[in-house]
mmCIF file with all atom_site columns, C-alpha atoms in Angstrom:
data_model
loop_
_atom_site.group_PDB
_atom_site.id
_atom_site.type_symbol
_atom_site.label_atom_id
_atom_site.label_alt_id
_atom_site.label_comp_id
_atom_site.label_asym_id
_atom_site.label_entity_id
_atom_site.label_seq_id
_atom_site.pdbx_PDB_ins_code
_atom_site.Cartn_x
_atom_site.Cartn_y
_atom_site.Cartn_z
_atom_site.occupancy
_atom_site.B_iso_or_equiv
_atom_site.pdbx_formal_charge
_atom_site.auth_seq_id
_atom_site.auth_comp_id
_atom_site.auth_asym_id
_atom_site.auth_atom_id
_atom_site.pdbx_PDB_model_num
ATOM 1   C CA . UNK A 1 1   ? 56.368 -71.244  -16.765 1.00 0.00 ? 1   UNK A CA 1
ATOM 2   C CA . UNK A 1 2   ? 58.595 -71.014  -18.971 1.00 0.00 ? 2   UNK A CA 1
ATOM 3   C CA . UNK A 1 3   ? 62.231 -71.487  -17.722 1.00 0.00 ? 3   UNK A CA 1
ATOM 4   C CA . UNK A 1 4   ? 65.724 -71.521  -19.941 1.00 0.00 ? 4   UNK A CA 1
ATOM 5   C CA . UNK A 1 5   ? 67.980 -74.897  -20.688 1.00 0.00 ? 5   UNK A CA 1
ATOM 6   C CA . UNK A 1 6   ? 70.622 -72.957  -17.278 1.00 0.00 ? 6   UNK A CA 1
ATOM 7   C CA . UNK A 1 7   ? 67.647 -72.729  -15.242 1.00 0.00 ? 7   UNK A CA 1
ATOM 8   C CA . UNK A 1 8   ? 66.037 -76.434  -15.423 1.00 0.00 ? 8   UNK A CA 1
ATOM 9   C CA . UNK A 1 9   ? 69.517 -78.455  -15.189 1.00 0.00 ? 9   UNK A CA 1
ATOM 10  C CA . UNK A 1 10  ? 70.425 -76.480  -12.429 1.00 0.00 ? 10  UNK A CA 1
ATOM 11  C CA . UNK A 1 11  ? 67.258 -76.963  -10.366 1.00 0.00 ? 11  UNK A CA 1
ATOM 12  C CA . UNK A 1 12  ? 67.441 -80.894  -11.086 1.00 0.00 ? 12  UNK A CA 1
ATOM 13  C CA . UNK A 1 13  ? 71.510 -80.363  -10.254 1.00 0.00 ? 13  UNK A CA 1
ATOM 14  C CA . UNK A 1 14  ? 69.622 -79.180  -6.808  1.00 0.00 ? 14  UNK A CA 1
ATOM 15  C CA . UNK A 1 15  ? 67.709 -81.744  -6.354  1.00 0.00 ? 15  UNK A CA 1
ATOM 16  C CA . UNK A 1 16  ? 70.129 -84.571  -6.883  1.00 0.00 ? 16  UNK A CA 1
ATOM 17  C CA . UNK A 1 17  ? 72.593 -82.925  -4.171  1.00 0.00 ? 17  UNK A CA 1
ATOM 18  C CA . UNK A 1 18  ? 69.716 -82.751  -1.725  1.00 0.00 ? 18  UNK A CA 1
ATOM 19  C CA . UNK A 1 19  ? 69.084 -86.282  -2.337  1.00 0.00 ? 19  UNK A CA 1
ATOM 20  C CA . UNK A 1 20  ? 72.015 -87.119  -1.935  1.00 0.00 ? 20  UNK A CA 1
ATOM 21  C CA . UNK A 1 21  ? 73.029 -84.252  1.310   1.00 0.00 ? 21  UNK A CA 1
ATOM 22  C CA . UNK A 1 22  ? 69.811 -86.305  2.644   1.00 0.00 ? 22  UNK A CA 1
ATOM 23  C CA . UNK A 1 23  ? 71.017 -89.642  1.864   1.00 0.00 ? 23  UNK A CA 1
ATOM 24  C CA . UNK A 1 24  ? 74.793 -88.855  3.662   1.00 0.00 ? 24  UNK A CA 1
ATOM 25  C CA . UNK A 1 25  ? 72.789 -87.209  6.754   1.00 0.00 ? 25  UNK A CA 1
ATOM 26  C CA . UNK A 1 26  ? 70.514 -90.107  7.161   1.00 0.00 ? 26  UNK A CA 1
ATOM 27  C CA . UNK A 1 27  ? 74.159 -92.628  6.901   1.00 0.00 ? 27  UNK A CA 1
ATOM 28  C CA . UNK A 1 28  ? 75.300 -90.122  9.971   1.00 0.00 ? 28  UNK A CA 1
ATOM 29  C CA . UNK A 1 29  ? 72.233 -89.333  12.044  1.00 0.00 ? 29  UNK A CA 1
ATOM 30  C CA . UNK A 1 30  ? 70.946 -93.614  12.607  1.00 0.00 ? 30  UNK A CA 1
ATOM 31  C CA . UNK A 1 31  ? 73.982 -94.432  13.663  1.00 0.00 ? 31  UNK A CA 1
ATOM 32  C CA . UNK A 1 32  ? 74.094 -91.643  16.256  1.00 0.00 ? 32  UNK A CA 1
ATOM 33  C CA . UNK A 1 33  ? 70.955 -91.990  17.187  1.00 0.00 ? 33  UNK A CA 1
ATOM 34  C CA . UNK A 1 34  ? 71.318 -96.426  18.005  1.00 0.00 ? 34  UNK A CA 1
ATOM 35  C CA . UNK A 1 35  ? 74.471 -95.612  19.302  1.00 0.00 ? 35  UNK A CA 1
ATOM 36  C CA . UNK A 1 36  ? 72.928 -93.455  21.753  1.00 0.00 ? 36  UNK A CA 1
ATOM 37  C CA . UNK A 1 37  ? 70.441 -95.810  22.707  1.00 0.00 ? 37  UNK A CA 1
ATOM 38  C CA . UNK A 1 38  ? 72.560 -98.685  23.004  1.00 0.00 ? 38  UNK A CA 1
ATOM 39  C CA . UNK A 1 39  ? 74.782 -96.923  25.927  1.00 0.00 ? 39  UNK A CA 1
ATOM 40  C CA . UNK A 1 40  ? 71.393 -96.540  27.733  1.00 0.00 ? 40  UNK A CA 1
ATOM 41  C CA . UNK A 1 41  ? 71.023 -101.048 27.060  1.00 0.00 ? 41  UNK A CA 1
ATOM 42  C CA . UNK A 1 42  ? 67.322 -100.283 24.982  1.00 0.00 ? 42  UNK A CA 1
ATOM 43  C CA . UNK A 1 43  ? 67.604 -102.047 21.639  1.00 0.00 ? 43  UNK A CA 1
ATOM 44  C CA . UNK A 1 44  ? 65.161 -100.973 18.487  1.00 0.00 ? 44  UNK A CA 1
ATOM 45  C CA . UNK A 1 45  ? 61.688 -101.445 19.194  1.00 0.00 ? 45  UNK A CA 1
ATOM 46  C CA . UNK A 1 46  ? 59.987 -99.582  15.500  1.00 0.00 ? 46  UNK A CA 1
ATOM 47  C CA . UNK A 1 47  ? 60.010 -96.391  13.698  1.00 0.00 ? 47  UNK A CA 1
ATOM 48  C CA . UNK A 1 48  ? 57.157 -94.470  11.589  1.00 0.00 ? 48  UNK A CA 1
ATOM 49  C CA . UNK A 1 49  ? 56.484 -91.272  9.806   1.00 0.00 ? 49  UNK A CA 1
ATOM 50  C CA . UNK A 1 50  ? 55.360 -88.760  13.031  1.00 0.00 ? 50  UNK A CA 1
ATOM 51  C CA . UNK A 1 51  ? 53.230 -86.366  10.618  1.00 0.00 ? 51  UNK A CA 1
ATOM 52  C CA . UNK A 1 52  ? 53.131 -88.243  7.274   1.00 0.00 ? 52  UNK A CA 1
ATOM 53  C CA . UNK A 1 53  ? 52.028 -91.201  5.590   1.00 0.00 ? 53  UNK A CA 1
ATOM 54  C CA . UNK A 1 54  ? 53.731 -93.746  4.293   1.00 0.00 ? 54  UNK A CA 1
ATOM 55  C CA . UNK A 1 55  ? 54.806 -93.118  0.119   1.00 0.00 ? 55  UNK A CA 1
ATOM 56  C CA . UNK A 1 56  ? 51.891 -94.696  -2.496  1.00 0.00 ? 56  UNK A CA 1
ATOM 57  C CA . UNK A 1 57  ? 51.671 -97.870  -2.679  1.00 0.00 ? 57  UNK A CA 1
ATOM 58  C CA . UNK A 1 58  ? 53.410 -100.290 -5.702  1.00 0.00 ? 58  UNK A CA 1
ATOM 59  C CA . UNK A 1 59  ? 50.134 -99.286  -7.480  1.00 0.00 ? 59  UNK A CA 1
ATOM 60  C CA . UNK A 1 60  ? 48.868 -95.963  -6.888  1.00 0.00 ? 60  UNK A CA 1
ATOM 61  C CA . UNK A 1 61  ? 50.319 -93.172  -8.416  1.00 0.00 ? 61  UNK A CA 1
ATOM 62  C CA . UNK A 1 62  ? 51.913 -90.448  -5.971  1.00 0.00 ? 62  UNK A CA 1
ATOM 63  C CA . UNK A 1 63  ? 51.130 -87.586  -7.443  1.00 0.00 ? 63  UNK A CA 1
ATOM 64  C CA . UNK A 1 64  ? 47.534 -88.423  -5.964  1.00 0.00 ? 64  UNK A CA 1
ATOM 65  C CA . UNK A 1 65  ? 49.176 -88.267  -2.436  1.00 0.00 ? 65  UNK A CA 1
ATOM 66  C CA . UNK A 1 66  ? 50.271 -85.803  -0.445  1.00 0.00 ? 66  UNK A CA 1
ATOM 67  C CA . UNK A 1 67  ? 53.272 -84.347  -1.982  1.00 0.00 ? 67  UNK A CA 1
ATOM 68  C CA . UNK A 1 68  ? 54.970 -84.443  1.786   1.00 0.00 ? 68  UNK A CA 1
ATOM 69  C CA . UNK A 1 69  ? 54.280 -88.285  2.281   1.00 0.00 ? 69  UNK A CA 1
ATOM 70  C CA . UNK A 1 70  ? 56.990 -88.758  -0.292  1.00 0.00 ? 70  UNK A CA 1
ATOM 71  C CA . UNK A 1 71  ? 59.135 -87.644  2.537   1.00 0.00 ? 71  UNK A CA 1
ATOM 72  C CA . UNK A 1 72  ? 58.536 -89.515  5.700   1.00 0.00 ? 72  UNK A CA 1
ATOM 73  C CA . UNK A 1 73  ? 61.945 -88.827  7.018   1.00 0.00 ? 73  UNK A CA 1
ATOM 74  C CA . UNK A 1 74  ? 61.230 -85.437  7.460   1.00 0.00 ? 74  UNK A CA 1
ATOM 75  C CA . UNK A 1 75  ? 59.546 -85.829  10.567  1.00 0.00 ? 75  UNK A CA 1
ATOM 76  C CA . UNK A 1 76  ? 60.501 -89.600  11.746  1.00 0.00 ? 76  UNK A CA 1
ATOM 77  C CA . UNK A 1 77  ? 60.720 -90.765  15.134  1.00 0.00 ? 77  UNK A CA 1
ATOM 78  C CA . UNK A 1 78  ? 61.921 -94.061  16.348  1.00 0.00 ? 78  UNK A CA 1
ATOM 79  C CA . UNK A 1 79  ? 60.739 -96.151  19.744  1.00 0.00 ? 79  UNK A CA 1
ATOM 80  C CA . UNK A 1 80  ? 64.237 -97.622  21.409  1.00 0.00 ? 80  UNK A CA 1
ATOM 81  C CA . UNK A 1 81  ? 62.422 -100.491 24.425  1.00 0.00 ? 81  UNK A CA 1
ATOM 82  C CA . UNK A 1 82  ? 64.382 -101.849 27.846  1.00 0.00 ? 82  UNK A CA 1
ATOM 83  C CA . UNK A 1 83  ? 62.285 -104.157 28.982  1.00 0.00 ? 83  UNK A CA 1
ATOM 84  C CA . UNK A 1 84  ? 63.772 -107.054 31.527  1.00 0.00 ? 84  UNK A CA 1
ATOM 85  C CA . UNK A 1 85  ? 60.790 -108.983 31.514  1.00 0.00 ? 85  UNK A CA 1
ATOM 86  C CA . UNK A 1 86  ? 57.001 -109.930 30.606  1.00 0.00 ? 86  UNK A CA 1
ATOM 87  C CA . UNK A 1 87  ? 55.391 -107.473 33.442  1.00 0.00 ? 87  UNK A CA 1
ATOM 88  C CA . UNK A 1 88  ? 56.892 -104.104 34.360  1.00 0.00 ? 88  UNK A CA 1
ATOM 89  C CA . UNK A 1 89  ? 59.878 -103.167 36.004  1.00 0.00 ? 89  UNK A CA 1
ATOM 90  C CA . UNK A 1 90  ? 61.312 -99.282  37.850  1.00 0.00 ? 90  UNK A CA 1
ATOM 91  C CA . UNK A 1 91  ? 64.250 -100.308 35.193  1.00 0.00 ? 91  UNK A CA 1
ATOM 92  C CA . UNK A 1 92  ? 62.157 -100.718 32.285  1.00 0.00 ? 92  UNK A CA 1
ATOM 93  C CA . UNK A 1 93  ? 62.679 -98.443  29.980  1.00 0.00 ? 93  UNK A CA 1
ATOM 94  C CA . UNK A 1 94  ? 61.220 -95.890  26.541  1.00 0.00 ? 94  UNK A CA 1
ATOM 95  C CA . UNK A 1 95  ? 63.266 -93.847  24.541  1.00 0.00 ? 95  UNK A CA 1
ATOM 96  C CA . UNK A 1 96  ? 61.529 -91.994  21.907  1.00 0.00 ? 96  UNK A CA 1
ATOM 97  C CA . UNK A 1 97  ? 63.471 -89.756  19.731  1.00 0.00 ? 97  UNK A CA 1
ATOM 98  C CA . UNK A 1 98  ? 61.699 -87.539  17.374  1.00 0.00 ? 98  UNK A CA 1
ATOM 99  C CA . UNK A 1 99  ? 63.354 -85.423  14.315  1.00 0.00 ? 99  UNK A CA 1
ATOM 100 C CA . UNK A 1 100 ? 62.162 -82.307  13.235  1.00 0.00 ? 100 UNK A CA 1
ATOM 101 C CA . UNK A 1 101 ? 63.979 -80.955  10.769  1.00 0.00 ? 101 UNK A CA 1
ATOM 102 C CA . UNK A 1 102 ? 61.508 -78.172  9.604   1.00 0.00 ? 102 UNK A CA 1
ATOM 103 C CA . UNK A 1 103 ? 59.218 -77.680  12.582  1.00 0.00 ? 103 UNK A CA 1
ATOM 104 C CA . UNK A 1 104 ? 57.329 -75.083  10.168  1.00 0.00 ? 104 UNK A CA 1
ATOM 105 C CA . UNK A 1 105 ? 55.650 -77.910  8.720   1.00 0.00 ? 105 UNK A CA 1
ATOM 106 C CA . UNK A 1 106 ? 54.469 -80.080  11.805  1.00 0.00 ? 106 UNK A CA 1
ATOM 107 C CA . UNK A 1 107 ? 52.139 -76.756  12.050  1.00 0.00 ? 107 UNK A CA 1
ATOM 108 C CA . UNK A 1 108 ? 51.813 -75.944  8.183   1.00 0.00 ? 108 UNK A CA 1
ATOM 109 C CA . UNK A 1 109 ? 50.796 -79.265  7.964   1.00 0.00 ? 109 UNK A CA 1
ATOM 110 C CA . UNK A 1 110 ? 47.570 -78.982  9.815   1.00 0.00 ? 110 UNK A CA 1
ATOM 111 C CA . UNK A 1 111 ? 46.972 -76.486  7.677   1.00 0.00 ? 111 UNK A CA 1
ATOM 112 C CA . UNK A 1 112 ? 46.601 -78.616  4.319   1.00 0.00 ? 112 UNK A CA 1
ATOM 113 C CA . UNK A 1 113 ? 49.414 -78.746  2.016   1.00 0.00 ? 113 UNK A CA 1
ATOM 114 C CA . UNK A 1 114 ? 51.974 -76.665  3.206   1.00 0.00 ? 114 UNK A CA 1
ATOM 115 C CA . UNK A 1 115 ? 54.260 -74.429  -0.412  1.00 0.00 ? 115 UNK A CA 1
ATOM 116 C CA . UNK A 1 116 ? 56.982 -75.152  0.974   1.00 0.00 ? 116 UNK A CA 1
ATOM 117 C CA . UNK A 1 117 ? 58.470 -71.831  -1.612  1.00 0.00 ? 117 UNK A CA 1
ATOM 118 C CA . UNK A 1 118 ? 56.736 -69.908  1.051   1.00 0.00 ? 118 UNK A CA 1
ATOM 119 C CA . UNK A 1 119 ? 57.111 -71.633  4.219   1.00 0.00 ? 119 UNK A CA 1
ATOM 120 C CA . UNK A 1 120 ? 59.487 -69.660  7.091   1.00 0.00 ? 120 UNK A CA 1
ATOM 121 C CA . UNK A 1 121 ? 62.652 -70.942  8.429   1.00 0.00 ? 121 UNK A CA 1
ATOM 122 C CA . UNK A 1 122 ? 62.911 -73.268  11.203  1.00 0.00 ? 122 UNK A CA 1
ATOM 123 C CA . UNK A 1 123 ? 65.142 -74.035  13.496  1.00 0.00 ? 123 UNK A CA 1
ATOM 124 C CA . UNK A 1 124 ? 64.945 -78.047  13.031  1.00 0.00 ? 124 UNK A CA 1
ATOM 125 C CA . UNK A 1 125 ? 65.311 -79.911  16.115  1.00 0.00 ? 125 UNK A CA 1
ATOM 126 C CA . UNK A 1 126 ? 66.193 -83.038  18.714  1.00 0.00 ? 126 UNK A CA 1
ATOM 127 C CA . UNK A 1 127 ? 62.437 -84.089  20.900  1.00 0.00 ? 127 UNK A CA 1
ATOM 128 C CA . UNK A 1 128 ? 63.660 -87.062  23.254  1.00 0.00 ? 128 UNK A CA 1
ATOM 129 C CA . UNK A 1 129 ? 61.272 -88.801  25.297  1.00 0.00 ? 129 UNK A CA 1
ATOM 130 C CA . UNK A 1 130 ? 61.320 -90.957  28.498  1.00 0.00 ? 130 UNK A CA 1
ATOM 131 C CA . UNK A 1 131 ? 59.121 -93.367  30.237  1.00 0.00 ? 131 UNK A CA 1
ATOM 132 C CA . UNK A 1 132 ? 59.949 -95.387  32.731  1.00 0.00 ? 132 UNK A CA 1
ATOM 133 C CA . UNK A 1 133 ? 57.317 -97.099  35.282  1.00 0.00 ? 133 UNK A CA 1
ATOM 134 C CA . UNK A 1 134 ? 56.799 -95.861  38.383  1.00 0.00 ? 134 UNK A CA 1
ATOM 135 C CA . UNK A 1 135 ? 56.088 -99.569  40.299  1.00 0.00 ? 135 UNK A CA 1
ATOM 136 C CA . UNK A 1 136 ? 56.786 -102.969 39.455  1.00 0.00 ? 136 UNK A CA 1
ATOM 137 C CA . UNK A 1 137 ? 53.733 -103.845 38.167  1.00 0.00 ? 137 UNK A CA 1
ATOM 138 C CA . UNK A 1 138 ? 51.824 -106.663 36.327  1.00 0.00 ? 138 UNK A CA 1
ATOM 139 C CA . UNK A 1 139 ? 50.556 -104.686 32.653  1.00 0.00 ? 139 UNK A CA 1
ATOM 140 C CA . UNK A 1 140 ? 53.221 -104.978 29.618  1.00 0.00 ? 140 UNK A CA 1
ATOM 141 C CA . UNK A 1 141 ? 54.940 -101.982 29.477  1.00 0.00 ? 141 UNK A CA 1
ATOM 142 C CA . UNK A 1 142 ? 54.419 -101.772 25.790  1.00 0.00 ? 142 UNK A CA 1
ATOM 143 C CA . UNK A 1 143 ? 50.889 -101.742 25.982  1.00 0.00 ? 143 UNK A CA 1
ATOM 144 C CA . UNK A 1 144 ? 51.674 -99.947  29.444  1.00 0.00 ? 144 UNK A CA 1
ATOM 145 C CA . UNK A 1 145 ? 53.520 -96.817  26.399  1.00 0.00 ? 145 UNK A CA 1
ATOM 146 C CA . UNK A 1 146 ? 50.605 -97.413  24.503  1.00 0.00 ? 146 UNK A CA 1
ATOM 147 C CA . UNK A 1 147 ? 47.639 -95.976  25.998  1.00 0.00 ? 147 UNK A CA 1
ATOM 148 C CA . UNK A 1 148 ? 50.348 -93.285  27.547  1.00 0.00 ? 148 UNK A CA 1
ATOM 149 C CA . UNK A 1 149 ? 49.914 -89.409  26.556  1.00 0.00 ? 149 UNK A CA 1
ATOM 150 C CA . UNK A 1 150 ? 53.152 -86.842  25.276  1.00 0.00 ? 150 UNK A CA 1
ATOM 151 C CA . UNK A 1 151 ? 53.941 -85.017  28.221  1.00 0.00 ? 151 UNK A CA 1
ATOM 152 C CA . UNK A 1 152 ? 52.824 -81.244  27.685  1.00 0.00 ? 152 UNK A CA 1
ATOM 153 C CA . UNK A 1 153 ? 54.244 -79.216  30.248  1.00 0.00 ? 153 UNK A CA 1
ATOM 154 C CA . UNK A 1 154 ? 57.580 -77.163  30.154  1.00 0.00 ? 154 UNK A CA 1
ATOM 155 C CA . UNK A 1 155 ? 60.631 -79.623  28.499  1.00 0.00 ? 155 UNK A CA 1
ATOM 156 C CA . UNK A 1 156 ? 62.236 -81.511  31.348  1.00 0.00 ? 156 UNK A CA 1
ATOM 157 C CA . UNK A 1 157 ? 59.696 -81.257  33.726  1.00 0.00 ? 157 UNK A CA 1
ATOM 158 C CA . UNK A 1 158 ? 58.585 -85.227  34.596  1.00 0.00 ? 158 UNK A CA 1
ATOM 159 C CA . UNK A 1 159 ? 54.797 -85.988  34.194  1.00 0.00 ? 159 UNK A CA 1
ATOM 160 C CA . UNK A 1 160 ? 52.845 -88.633  35.369  1.00 0.00 ? 160 UNK A CA 1
ATOM 161 C CA . UNK A 1 161 ? 51.142 -89.357  31.787  1.00 0.00 ? 161 UNK A CA 1
ATOM 162 C CA . UNK A 1 162 ? 49.537 -93.083  32.129  1.00 0.00 ? 162 UNK A CA 1
ATOM 163 C CA . UNK A 1 163 ? 48.393 -94.347  35.507  1.00 0.00 ? 163 UNK A CA 1
ATOM 164 C CA . UNK A 1 164 ? 52.180 -97.001  35.396  1.00 0.00 ? 164 UNK A CA 1
ATOM 165 C CA . UNK A 1 165 ? 53.868 -94.173  33.588  1.00 0.00 ? 165 UNK A CA 1
ATOM 166 C CA . UNK A 1 166 ? 56.458 -91.332  34.227  1.00 0.00 ? 166 UNK A CA 1
ATOM 167 C CA . UNK A 1 167 ? 57.427 -89.666  31.415  1.00 0.00 ? 167 UNK A CA 1
ATOM 168 C CA . UNK A 1 168 ? 59.692 -86.414  30.244  1.00 0.00 ? 168 UNK A CA 1
ATOM 169 C CA . UNK A 1 169 ? 60.184 -84.639  27.268  1.00 0.00 ? 169 UNK A CA 1
ATOM 170 C CA . UNK A 1 170 ? 63.780 -83.425  26.129  1.00 0.00 ? 170 UNK A CA 1
ATOM 171 C CA . UNK A 1 171 ? 64.291 -80.429  23.330  1.00 0.00 ? 171 UNK A CA 1
ATOM 172 C CA . UNK A 1 172 ? 67.538 -79.864  22.022  1.00 0.00 ? 172 UNK A CA 1
ATOM 173 C CA . UNK A 1 173 ? 68.255 -77.642  18.562  1.00 0.00 ? 173 UNK A CA 1
ATOM 174 C CA . UNK A 1 174 ? 69.284 -80.979  16.225  1.00 0.00 ? 174 UNK A CA 1
ATOM 175 C CA . UNK A 1 175 ? 72.540 -78.675  15.404  1.00 0.00 ? 175 UNK A CA 1
ATOM 176 C CA . UNK A 1 176 ? 73.349 -79.503  19.485  1.00 0.00 ? 176 UNK A CA 1
ATOM 177 C CA . UNK A 1 177 ? 72.822 -82.906  18.681  1.00 0.00 ? 177 UNK A CA 1
ATOM 178 C CA . UNK A 1 178 ? 75.249 -83.321  15.032  1.00 0.00 ? 178 UNK A CA 1
ATOM 179 C CA . UNK A 1 179 ? 78.174 -81.653  16.426  1.00 0.00 ? 179 UNK A CA 1
ATOM 180 C CA . UNK A 1 180 ? 78.290 -82.974  20.361  1.00 0.00 ? 180 UNK A CA 1
ATOM 181 C CA . UNK A 1 181 ? 75.637 -86.381  20.837  1.00 0.00 ? 181 UNK A CA 1
ATOM 182 C CA . UNK A 1 182 ? 77.604 -86.951  24.305  1.00 0.00 ? 182 UNK A CA 1
ATOM 183 C CA . UNK A 1 183 ? 76.690 -84.109  25.817  1.00 0.00 ? 183 UNK A CA 1
ATOM 184 C CA . UNK A 1 184 ? 72.863 -85.165  24.488  1.00 0.00 ? 184 UNK A CA 1
ATOM 185 C CA . UNK A 1 185 ? 73.800 -88.275  26.295  1.00 0.00 ? 185 UNK A CA 1
ATOM 186 C CA . UNK A 1 186 ? 74.732 -86.650  29.295  1.00 0.00 ? 186 UNK A CA 1
ATOM 187 C CA . UNK A 1 187 ? 71.175 -85.033  30.118  1.00 0.00 ? 187 UNK A CA 1
ATOM 188 C CA . UNK A 1 188 ? 69.661 -87.986  29.223  1.00 0.00 ? 188 UNK A CA 1
ATOM 189 C CA . UNK A 1 189 ? 71.247 -89.755  31.792  1.00 0.00 ? 189 UNK A CA 1
ATOM 190 C CA . UNK A 1 190 ? 70.896 -86.903  33.985  1.00 0.00 ? 190 UNK A CA 1
ATOM 191 C CA . UNK A 1 191 ? 67.325 -86.516  33.651  1.00 0.00 ? 191 UNK A CA 1
ATOM 192 C CA . UNK A 1 192 ? 66.585 -90.308  34.276  1.00 0.00 ? 192 UNK A CA 1
ATOM 193 C CA . UNK A 1 193 ? 69.190 -89.931  37.464  1.00 0.00 ? 193 UNK A CA 1
ATOM 194 C CA . UNK A 1 194 ? 65.203 -88.606  38.627  1.00 0.00 ? 194 UNK A CA 1
ATOM 195 C CA . UNK A 1 195 ? 63.134 -91.085  38.176  1.00 0.00 ? 195 UNK A CA 1
#
């Protein structure tokens, strides 16, 4: 397919703007997640991409990998932890943020390499998972959490996800978090009071 100089210039300029916009977005979002997590007395534990592998290593040509792996921040998850000691306490908490910038990608990725040109529009989401011990126990919170399942019921419904953990999944339009993170924090706190 041949394109003109003007069309190619417009394309590469759009990609440049998209990268700058993405960098600015993360410069705002990552501190907002951290601030909310700190307000709940949790500390950063780890992050990973929820859908993708990390970009190809230094000696692997990226074109040989799944192209979406070059965008690991399109579907990241961030896990924060409040743990008062080596054993689980009722006051412990695992807080997980899952950012779904393109929920259509989540479904399409199960069928191979999605074509970004034909994907349907979808509303970006923020999923928040809260996990806490059902009782004081000798087990380690991290180990128990890693063995737990995700809550699968209706958003906002408390579920038992392991023998010693309860959890709740909350779902918000990402635009709501961007506009008013304080309202999201209030909702999270209201669910923590029900535990």
